[in-house]
Short mmCIF file of C-alpha atoms and ligand atoms in Angstrom, two decimals:
data_model
loop_
_atom_site.label_atom_id
_atom_site.label_comp_id
_atom_site.label_asym_id
_atom_site.label_seq_id
_atom_site.Cartn_x
_atom_site.Cartn_y
_atom_site.Cartn_z
CA MET A 1 -22.77 84.99 -24.87
CA GLN A 2 -26.58 84.10 -24.31
CA ALA A 3 -26.98 87.06 -22.07
CA SER A 4 -26.26 89.78 -24.40
CA GLU A 5 -28.46 88.14 -26.99
CA THR A 6 -31.47 88.92 -24.58
CA LYS A 7 -30.63 92.03 -22.99
CA PRO A 8 -27.64 94.25 -23.70
CA ILE A 9 -25.09 93.94 -20.94
CA GLY A 10 -23.90 97.37 -19.53
CA PRO A 11 -22.29 99.00 -16.57
CA GLY A 12 -25.88 99.20 -15.31
CA ASN A 13 -26.66 95.88 -14.97
CA ALA A 14 -23.22 93.99 -15.18
CA GLN A 15 -22.53 92.09 -11.68
CA VAL A 16 -20.05 93.63 -9.47
CA MET A 17 -17.04 91.07 -9.21
CA ASN A 18 -13.53 91.16 -7.77
CA ARG A 19 -10.58 92.04 -9.40
CA PHE A 20 -8.19 89.45 -7.75
CA GLU A 21 -10.81 86.61 -8.47
CA LEU A 22 -11.01 87.78 -12.02
CA THR A 23 -7.14 88.04 -12.37
CA LYS A 24 -7.00 84.46 -11.05
CA ARG A 25 -9.64 83.18 -13.76
CA LEU A 26 -7.79 85.05 -16.43
CA VAL A 27 -4.15 83.78 -15.50
CA ALA A 28 -5.86 80.30 -15.48
CA LYS A 29 -6.78 80.51 -18.84
CA LEU A 30 -3.54 82.14 -20.27
CA PRO A 31 -1.44 80.22 -23.04
CA GLU A 32 1.78 79.69 -21.38
CA ASP A 33 3.67 82.47 -23.60
CA ALA A 34 1.18 84.77 -23.27
CA ALA A 35 2.47 88.12 -22.30
CA VAL A 36 0.40 90.45 -19.76
CA ILE A 37 1.27 93.95 -18.62
CA GLY A 38 -0.21 95.16 -15.43
CA GLY A 39 -1.33 98.84 -15.09
CA ILE A 40 -0.47 100.93 -12.00
CA GLY A 41 -1.16 99.88 -8.63
CA ASN A 42 -4.03 97.54 -8.03
CA THR A 43 -4.05 95.76 -11.47
CA ASN A 44 -0.32 95.18 -11.16
CA PHE A 45 -0.43 94.00 -7.64
CA ASP A 46 -3.68 91.30 -8.35
CA LEU A 47 -1.44 90.20 -11.39
CA TRP A 48 1.52 89.47 -8.92
CA MET A 49 -0.64 87.79 -6.57
CA ALA A 50 -1.92 85.49 -9.07
CA GLY A 51 1.14 83.76 -9.87
CA ARG A 52 4.83 85.02 -11.03
CA ARG A 53 4.95 84.58 -14.50
CA PRO A 54 8.08 85.59 -16.52
CA GLN A 55 5.66 86.81 -19.00
CA ASN A 56 4.37 89.65 -16.84
CA PHE A 57 5.18 93.00 -16.67
CA TYR A 58 4.62 95.10 -13.84
CA MET A 59 4.64 98.96 -14.82
CA LEU A 60 5.59 101.54 -12.09
CA GLY A 61 4.38 105.13 -12.07
CA SER A 62 3.70 105.41 -15.78
CA MET A 63 -0.08 105.62 -15.43
CA GLY A 64 -2.32 104.92 -18.45
CA LEU A 65 0.52 103.21 -20.35
CA ALA A 66 -0.37 99.43 -19.81
CA CYS A 67 -2.40 99.40 -23.00
CA PRO A 68 0.36 101.27 -25.10
CA ILE A 69 3.13 99.12 -23.69
CA ALA A 70 0.88 96.08 -24.23
CA LEU A 71 0.58 97.49 -28.27
CA GLY A 72 4.36 97.59 -28.61
CA VAL A 73 4.90 94.26 -27.30
CA ALA A 74 2.22 92.75 -29.51
CA LEU A 75 3.65 94.54 -32.65
CA ALA A 76 6.82 92.90 -32.04
CA GLN A 77 5.56 89.62 -31.59
CA PRO A 78 2.61 89.08 -33.68
CA GLN A 79 2.31 85.70 -32.85
CA ARG A 80 2.17 86.03 -29.06
CA ARG A 81 -1.29 86.86 -27.28
CA VAL A 82 -0.56 90.04 -25.36
CA VAL A 83 -2.85 91.17 -22.52
CA ALA A 84 -3.33 94.51 -20.91
CA LEU A 85 -4.66 95.05 -17.38
CA GLU A 86 -5.86 98.49 -16.73
CA GLY A 87 -8.14 100.53 -14.43
CA ASP A 88 -10.85 102.89 -15.03
CA GLY A 89 -8.98 106.08 -14.26
CA SER A 90 -5.69 104.84 -15.81
CA LEU A 91 -7.73 104.19 -19.27
CA LEU A 92 -9.60 107.67 -18.76
CA MET A 93 -6.07 109.32 -18.79
CA GLN A 94 -5.16 107.50 -22.03
CA LEU A 95 -8.47 107.09 -23.77
CA GLY A 96 -6.49 108.05 -27.18
CA THR A 97 -4.94 104.62 -27.09
CA LEU A 98 -8.12 103.18 -27.89
CA ALA A 99 -8.28 105.10 -31.44
CA THR A 100 -4.49 104.19 -32.31
CA ILE A 101 -5.29 100.46 -31.27
CA ALA A 102 -8.38 100.63 -33.56
CA MET A 103 -6.37 101.79 -36.42
CA LEU A 104 -3.72 99.07 -36.08
CA LYS A 105 -5.88 96.32 -35.20
CA PRO A 106 -3.62 94.18 -33.73
CA LYS A 107 -4.94 90.47 -33.91
CA ASN A 108 -3.13 89.49 -31.00
CA LEU A 109 -4.04 91.99 -28.29
CA THR A 110 -6.62 92.11 -25.64
CA LEU A 111 -7.33 94.88 -23.10
CA ILE A 112 -9.00 94.31 -19.86
CA VAL A 113 -10.77 97.20 -17.71
CA MET A 114 -10.88 96.65 -14.26
CA ASP A 115 -13.54 99.27 -13.63
CA ASN A 116 -14.42 100.30 -9.84
CA ALA A 117 -15.52 103.40 -10.88
CA ALA A 118 -12.47 105.20 -8.51
CA TYR A 119 -9.13 106.21 -8.31
CA GLN A 120 -9.04 103.84 -5.51
CA ILE A 121 -5.30 103.55 -4.75
CA THR A 122 -5.41 107.41 -4.13
CA GLY A 123 -8.13 107.29 -1.91
CA GLY A 124 -10.95 106.15 -3.68
CA GLN A 125 -12.03 109.45 -5.44
CA PRO A 126 -14.96 108.67 -7.76
CA THR A 127 -13.98 108.39 -11.75
CA ALA A 128 -16.41 109.62 -14.32
CA THR A 129 -17.70 105.86 -14.91
CA ALA A 130 -19.22 106.37 -11.26
CA VAL A 131 -21.59 108.72 -12.88
CA GLY A 132 -22.52 107.30 -16.47
CA THR A 133 -19.24 106.83 -18.37
CA ASP A 134 -19.41 103.83 -20.50
CA LEU A 135 -15.78 102.67 -21.21
CA VAL A 136 -17.00 99.82 -23.67
CA THR A 137 -19.09 102.56 -25.67
CA ILE A 138 -15.90 104.52 -25.66
CA ALA A 139 -13.74 101.64 -26.91
CA ARG A 140 -16.67 100.72 -29.65
CA GLY A 141 -16.74 104.42 -30.68
CA ALA A 142 -13.02 104.42 -31.07
CA GLY A 143 -13.50 101.41 -33.65
CA ILE A 144 -12.60 98.71 -31.05
CA ALA A 145 -15.92 96.56 -32.11
CA GLN A 146 -15.24 93.65 -30.05
CA SER A 147 -15.53 95.44 -26.80
CA ALA A 148 -18.08 94.11 -24.32
CA TRP A 149 -18.88 94.04 -20.58
CA ALA A 150 -18.71 91.00 -18.59
CA ALA A 151 -22.08 90.09 -16.78
CA ASP A 152 -20.69 87.78 -14.87
CA GLU A 153 -17.74 85.41 -13.77
CA GLU A 154 -18.94 82.96 -16.28
CA MET A 155 -19.51 85.52 -19.06
CA PHE A 156 -15.79 86.83 -17.98
CA ASP A 157 -14.53 83.46 -18.61
CA GLU A 158 -16.27 83.11 -21.96
CA LEU A 159 -14.91 86.43 -23.16
CA ALA A 160 -11.58 85.90 -22.13
CA THR A 161 -11.32 82.54 -23.83
CA GLN A 162 -12.88 84.18 -26.87
CA ALA A 163 -10.02 86.92 -26.69
CA LEU A 164 -7.13 84.66 -26.16
CA THR A 165 -8.02 82.28 -29.35
CA LYS A 166 -9.79 84.48 -31.93
CA ASP A 167 -8.32 87.80 -33.71
CA GLY A 168 -8.61 90.82 -32.00
CA PRO A 169 -8.12 93.50 -30.93
CA TRP A 170 -10.58 92.76 -27.86
CA LEU A 171 -11.61 94.88 -25.03
CA ILE A 172 -13.16 92.97 -21.85
CA ALA A 173 -15.01 95.54 -19.07
CA ALA A 174 -15.47 94.07 -15.69
CA ARG A 175 -17.18 95.84 -13.00
CA ILE A 176 -15.31 95.39 -9.64
CA ASP A 177 -15.73 96.08 -6.14
CA ASP A 178 -13.58 98.40 -3.65
CA LYS A 179 -11.19 95.80 -2.61
CA PRO A 180 -7.80 96.75 -2.62
CA GLY A 181 -4.91 94.84 -4.38
CA THR A 182 -3.83 91.60 -2.75
CA GLY A 183 0.02 92.43 -2.41
CA THR A 184 2.52 94.52 -3.44
CA THR A 185 5.00 93.88 -6.66
CA ASP A 186 8.35 93.94 -6.38
CA ARG A 187 9.60 97.32 -7.28
CA ASP A 188 13.13 96.80 -9.02
CA PRO A 189 12.40 97.84 -12.48
CA VAL A 190 15.80 96.44 -13.66
CA VAL A 191 14.84 93.06 -12.58
CA ILE A 192 11.27 93.11 -13.99
CA THR A 193 12.66 94.23 -17.23
CA ASP A 194 15.16 91.47 -17.07
CA ARG A 195 12.61 88.71 -16.31
CA PHE A 196 10.34 89.83 -18.94
CA MET A 197 12.72 89.99 -21.72
CA ARG A 198 13.74 86.22 -20.86
CA GLY A 199 10.06 85.42 -20.75
CA LEU A 200 9.35 86.70 -24.05
CA GLY A 201 12.79 85.03 -25.47
CA THR A 202 14.52 88.27 -26.01
CA LYS A 203 17.03 88.07 -23.86
CA LYS A 204 19.10 84.80 -23.25
CA MET B 1 12.09 132.42 -53.19
CA ALA B 2 13.72 135.40 -53.97
CA SER B 3 12.69 137.05 -50.84
CA ALA B 4 13.17 133.77 -48.64
CA ALA B 5 15.15 134.39 -45.16
CA PRO B 6 18.82 133.51 -45.18
CA THR B 7 19.37 130.06 -44.55
CA PRO B 8 22.49 128.48 -43.11
CA SER B 9 25.05 127.75 -46.08
CA GLY B 10 25.90 124.08 -46.58
CA THR B 11 23.53 122.48 -44.04
CA HIS B 12 20.20 122.59 -45.37
CA PRO B 13 19.87 121.52 -49.28
CA GLU B 14 16.24 121.77 -49.50
CA ALA B 15 16.03 125.87 -48.60
CA ARG B 16 19.72 126.12 -51.29
CA ALA B 17 18.79 127.64 -54.75
CA ASP B 18 21.63 125.41 -56.05
CA ALA B 19 20.28 122.31 -54.24
CA ARG B 20 21.75 119.05 -56.24
CA ALA B 21 19.82 116.17 -56.84
CA ASP B 22 22.62 113.86 -55.76
CA VAL B 23 23.00 115.66 -52.21
CA ARG B 24 21.01 113.56 -49.57
CA LEU B 25 18.20 115.35 -47.70
CA TRP B 26 18.75 115.46 -43.73
CA HIS B 27 15.81 112.87 -43.76
CA ASP B 28 17.04 110.44 -46.28
CA ILE B 29 20.23 110.31 -44.01
CA VAL B 30 17.98 109.82 -41.01
CA ARG B 31 16.08 107.33 -42.61
CA GLU B 32 18.91 105.22 -43.81
CA THR B 33 20.77 105.28 -40.73
CA LEU B 34 17.55 104.04 -38.75
CA LYS B 35 17.42 100.93 -41.24
CA ALA B 36 20.97 100.41 -41.03
CA ASN B 37 20.45 99.94 -37.36
CA ASP B 38 17.48 97.99 -37.47
CA VAL B 39 15.26 100.38 -36.04
CA ARG B 40 12.17 99.30 -37.77
CA LEU B 41 9.17 100.95 -35.82
CA VAL B 42 8.52 104.49 -35.98
CA THR B 43 5.90 106.41 -33.83
CA TYR B 44 5.15 110.02 -33.91
CA VAL B 45 2.95 112.98 -33.24
CA PRO B 46 3.54 114.90 -36.29
CA ASP B 47 5.21 118.38 -36.88
CA ASN B 48 5.68 120.43 -40.15
CA VAL B 49 9.69 120.06 -40.19
CA LEU B 50 9.06 115.83 -39.77
CA LYS B 51 6.82 115.99 -42.70
CA GLY B 52 9.23 114.64 -45.20
CA LEU B 53 10.92 112.15 -42.70
CA ILE B 54 7.26 110.82 -41.81
CA ALA B 55 6.32 110.23 -45.49
CA SER B 56 9.46 108.33 -46.43
CA VAL B 57 9.25 106.23 -43.32
CA HIS B 58 5.33 105.52 -44.51
CA ALA B 59 7.00 104.97 -48.00
CA ASP B 60 9.11 102.38 -47.11
CA PRO B 61 7.69 98.83 -46.06
CA PHE B 62 11.06 98.09 -43.87
CA PHE B 63 9.34 100.56 -41.49
CA THR B 64 6.02 100.28 -39.33
CA ALA B 65 4.98 103.91 -38.85
CA PHE B 66 1.96 105.56 -37.27
CA ALA B 67 0.87 108.31 -35.84
CA CYS B 68 -0.13 108.23 -32.02
CA THR B 69 -2.55 110.50 -30.03
CA ARG B 70 -0.09 111.50 -27.56
CA GLU B 71 3.83 111.33 -27.01
CA GLU B 72 3.40 109.54 -23.74
CA GLU B 73 1.60 106.71 -25.73
CA ALA B 74 4.15 106.66 -28.42
CA LEU B 75 7.14 106.39 -25.91
CA GLY B 76 5.11 103.54 -24.30
CA ILE B 77 4.40 101.72 -27.65
CA VAL B 78 8.04 101.87 -28.45
CA ALA B 79 9.30 100.51 -24.98
CA GLY B 80 7.04 97.88 -24.97
CA ALA B 81 8.24 96.74 -28.63
CA TRP B 82 11.95 96.92 -27.65
CA MET B 83 11.30 94.50 -24.78
CA GLY B 84 9.71 92.53 -27.54
CA GLY B 85 12.78 92.31 -29.72
CA MET B 86 11.67 95.34 -32.19
CA ARG B 87 13.84 98.67 -32.38
CA GLY B 88 12.04 102.12 -32.32
CA ILE B 89 11.74 105.47 -32.26
CA LEU B 90 9.39 108.26 -31.27
CA LEU B 91 9.46 111.82 -33.45
CA MET B 92 8.01 114.67 -32.03
CA GLN B 93 7.91 118.33 -31.68
CA THR B 94 9.66 120.53 -28.93
CA SER B 95 5.92 120.73 -27.42
CA GLY B 96 5.48 117.08 -27.34
CA PHE B 97 8.80 116.29 -25.30
CA ALA B 98 6.97 118.79 -22.80
CA THR B 99 4.59 116.30 -21.86
CA LEU B 100 6.92 113.33 -21.21
CA ALA B 101 9.01 114.07 -17.94
CA ASN B 102 7.02 111.41 -15.75
CA VAL B 103 6.85 108.64 -18.55
CA LEU B 104 10.59 109.32 -19.51
CA ALA B 105 11.55 108.93 -15.90
CA SER B 106 9.42 106.05 -14.81
CA LEU B 107 9.53 103.78 -17.92
CA PRO B 108 12.82 104.18 -19.99
CA VAL B 109 15.04 105.44 -17.78
CA ALA B 110 13.77 103.48 -14.58
CA PHE B 111 13.50 99.98 -16.63
CA GLN B 112 16.89 100.56 -18.71
CA ILE B 113 14.87 100.63 -22.09
CA PRO B 114 16.64 102.10 -25.03
CA THR B 115 13.80 104.52 -26.70
CA LEU B 116 15.14 106.55 -29.27
CA MET B 117 13.75 110.00 -29.50
CA MET B 118 14.09 112.72 -32.22
CA ILE B 119 12.70 115.92 -31.75
CA SER B 120 12.14 118.80 -34.03
CA GLU B 121 13.22 121.82 -32.29
CA ARG B 122 10.72 124.81 -32.20
CA GLY B 123 11.12 127.83 -30.22
CA THR B 124 14.49 129.09 -31.35
CA LEU B 125 16.40 130.60 -33.87
CA GLY B 126 13.55 132.56 -35.43
CA GLU B 127 10.34 131.48 -33.39
CA PHE B 128 7.10 133.19 -33.74
CA ASN B 129 4.91 131.48 -31.15
CA ILE B 130 5.67 132.50 -27.77
CA GLY B 131 4.57 129.46 -26.22
CA GLN B 132 6.88 127.41 -28.14
CA ALA B 133 9.85 129.53 -27.32
CA LEU B 134 8.68 129.39 -23.46
CA VAL B 135 8.45 125.52 -23.63
CA CYS B 136 11.43 125.08 -25.54
CA ARG B 137 13.54 126.24 -22.87
CA THR B 138 12.31 122.96 -20.74
CA MET B 139 13.75 120.47 -22.97
CA ARG B 140 17.18 120.43 -22.31
CA PRO B 141 16.91 120.92 -18.55
CA VAL B 142 14.71 117.97 -18.38
CA LEU B 143 16.96 115.76 -20.42
CA THR B 144 19.94 117.10 -18.19
CA SER B 145 17.97 116.34 -14.85
CA LEU B 146 17.22 112.90 -15.95
CA ALA B 147 20.92 112.48 -17.38
CA VAL B 148 19.22 111.26 -20.63
CA GLU B 149 21.77 111.34 -23.31
CA HIS B 150 21.07 114.16 -25.91
CA HIS B 151 22.69 115.71 -29.20
CA THR B 152 21.59 118.92 -30.90
CA LEU B 153 21.77 117.84 -34.76
CA THR B 154 22.83 121.02 -36.63
CA ARG B 155 25.06 120.01 -39.43
CA LEU B 156 24.41 117.67 -42.17
CA ASP B 157 28.30 116.36 -42.49
CA GLU B 158 27.92 115.34 -38.95
CA LEU B 159 24.33 113.68 -38.90
CA GLU B 160 24.97 110.61 -40.19
CA PHE B 161 27.66 109.82 -37.38
CA THR B 162 25.78 111.11 -34.67
CA VAL B 163 22.69 109.30 -35.42
CA ASP B 164 24.36 106.03 -35.67
CA ARG B 165 26.54 106.38 -32.99
CA SER B 166 23.80 107.53 -30.77
CA ILE B 167 21.84 104.91 -31.60
CA LYS B 168 24.45 102.17 -31.00
CA GLN B 169 25.11 103.67 -27.57
CA ALA B 170 21.72 103.63 -26.67
CA MET B 171 21.65 99.88 -27.26
CA ALA B 172 24.36 98.86 -26.04
CA THR B 173 24.15 101.10 -22.85
CA ARG B 174 20.57 100.15 -22.43
CA ALA B 175 19.53 104.02 -22.07
CA PRO B 176 17.12 106.37 -23.89
CA VAL B 177 18.56 109.39 -26.13
CA ALA B 178 17.12 112.23 -27.57
CA LEU B 179 18.49 113.64 -31.10
CA ILE B 180 17.26 117.47 -31.39
CA LEU B 181 16.86 118.64 -35.17
CA SER B 182 18.04 122.14 -35.00
CA PRO B 183 16.69 124.64 -37.68
CA LEU B 184 20.06 125.13 -38.59
CA LEU B 185 19.97 121.62 -39.92
CA THR B 186 16.36 121.70 -41.06
CA GLY B 187 15.45 125.06 -41.86
CA GLY B 188 12.91 124.96 -39.16
CA LYS B 189 9.57 126.73 -39.56
CA VAL B 190 9.73 129.93 -41.11
CA PHE B 191 7.08 132.82 -40.21
CA LYS B 192 5.32 133.89 -43.11
CA ALA B 193 3.75 137.43 -42.18
C1 TPP C 1 0.74 110.61 -14.13
C2 TPP C 1 0.14 110.49 -12.99
N1 TPP C 1 -0.91 111.11 -12.52
C3 TPP C 1 -1.33 110.64 -11.26
C4 TPP C 1 -0.68 109.54 -10.75
C5 TPP C 1 -1.43 109.29 -9.28
N2 TPP C 1 -2.00 107.83 -9.35
C6 TPP C 1 -1.29 106.71 -9.17
S1 TPP C 1 -2.48 105.79 -9.29
C7 TPP C 1 -3.56 106.51 -9.23
C8 TPP C 1 -5.29 106.11 -9.52
C9 TPP C 1 -5.22 105.09 -10.77
O1 TPP C 1 -6.62 104.73 -10.90
P1 TPP C 1 -7.12 103.23 -11.65
O2 TPP C 1 -6.42 103.17 -12.85
O3 TPP C 1 -8.55 103.51 -11.78
O4 TPP C 1 -6.71 102.14 -10.49
P2 TPP C 1 -7.09 101.88 -8.87
O5 TPP C 1 -6.55 102.52 -8.07
O6 TPP C 1 -8.77 102.18 -9.23
O7 TPP C 1 -7.35 100.40 -9.08
C10 TPP C 1 -3.21 108.08 -9.26
C11 TPP C 1 -4.16 108.82 -9.85
C12 TPP C 1 0.23 108.70 -11.02
N3 TPP C 1 0.73 108.02 -10.66
N4 TPP C 1 0.66 109.34 -12.28
#
């Protein structure tokens, strides 16, 4: 966190990283029982490729809902750490959920935004973050005080460690490159629900 | 009160001059039935007709109740909570339901998640806002085309049975269900000229 004391980290000076690399770093740090909700497309795909954990939920088609689904899990299981992985386009679609999360202040919830400044999976059309929208500033304004840009991989690790051990809610944003997701998820929703619920201990 | 529009007899105690203290209001019945079925989470985007139900779940510590910014968000929260072991219901207005087709199809229907929905029906039986009247026409066709079980609640004497059985069926068959609160039950929102 020294970096943030010298110069505030924003989308302008944060390093451009890679989603799959960051996802692997995150997964390596997760407590075994932590739940992770992937967003539509690439965040899901890289989560899938970073290792099949039964505590991962891979949503299909409900663009913008990784954070609300994660919030629901976090409310139902306050002892479990819950992480949402979301793209910038998806978060922009459901910005209101930042206010809802700020209002409820779930201690066990972390949101991670992979900001490639584009709707990459639909052809790379730029999102508003390409021309100045700062999702960390928005999150802070919504009331999630513990929101920060990761300056580099090391800082991403530090922020993730904090978020997984101290009281949340947290939002970590990372600028990422335009590499596509590294694989594709299984697309059988009933199997996904079944595995996830067994992973959460809500189905025997 | 003297100039009040006619209200259905027997079904809407709030609107009746002779309402007795021992008559349970529709939202008391709904709240008690949710409780009896261990439905603890209530997410909503408010509606005037839902005011009493919303206030009463907020007043009861059994429930975790809060407003959401959009109905899609509220449905996502209920879906996540159910997978985490907590049953929930989303309260909304007809216009809010109209924003849900994609999420309904791709989340509770596709993933077999029993999200409970209660919709205050605007757009019929005395509607004064043309937008509400028009969008209301999309509600049942959307529910039907996704094969989502739905019931229109019109009578106080059938309310507990319908809500209770619908929750139980949703959970047992792992399917979403929509309970539509008709103005015949609630009195609806009355146009004041
Ligand atoms: C409601 C809805 N609108 C549009 C789409 C089409 N769509 C699918 S993925 C996507 C882009 C997602 O962008 P982002 O979250 O930034 O992730 P990225 O593709 O950049 O990894 C869009 C527009 C959709 N699936 N659902």
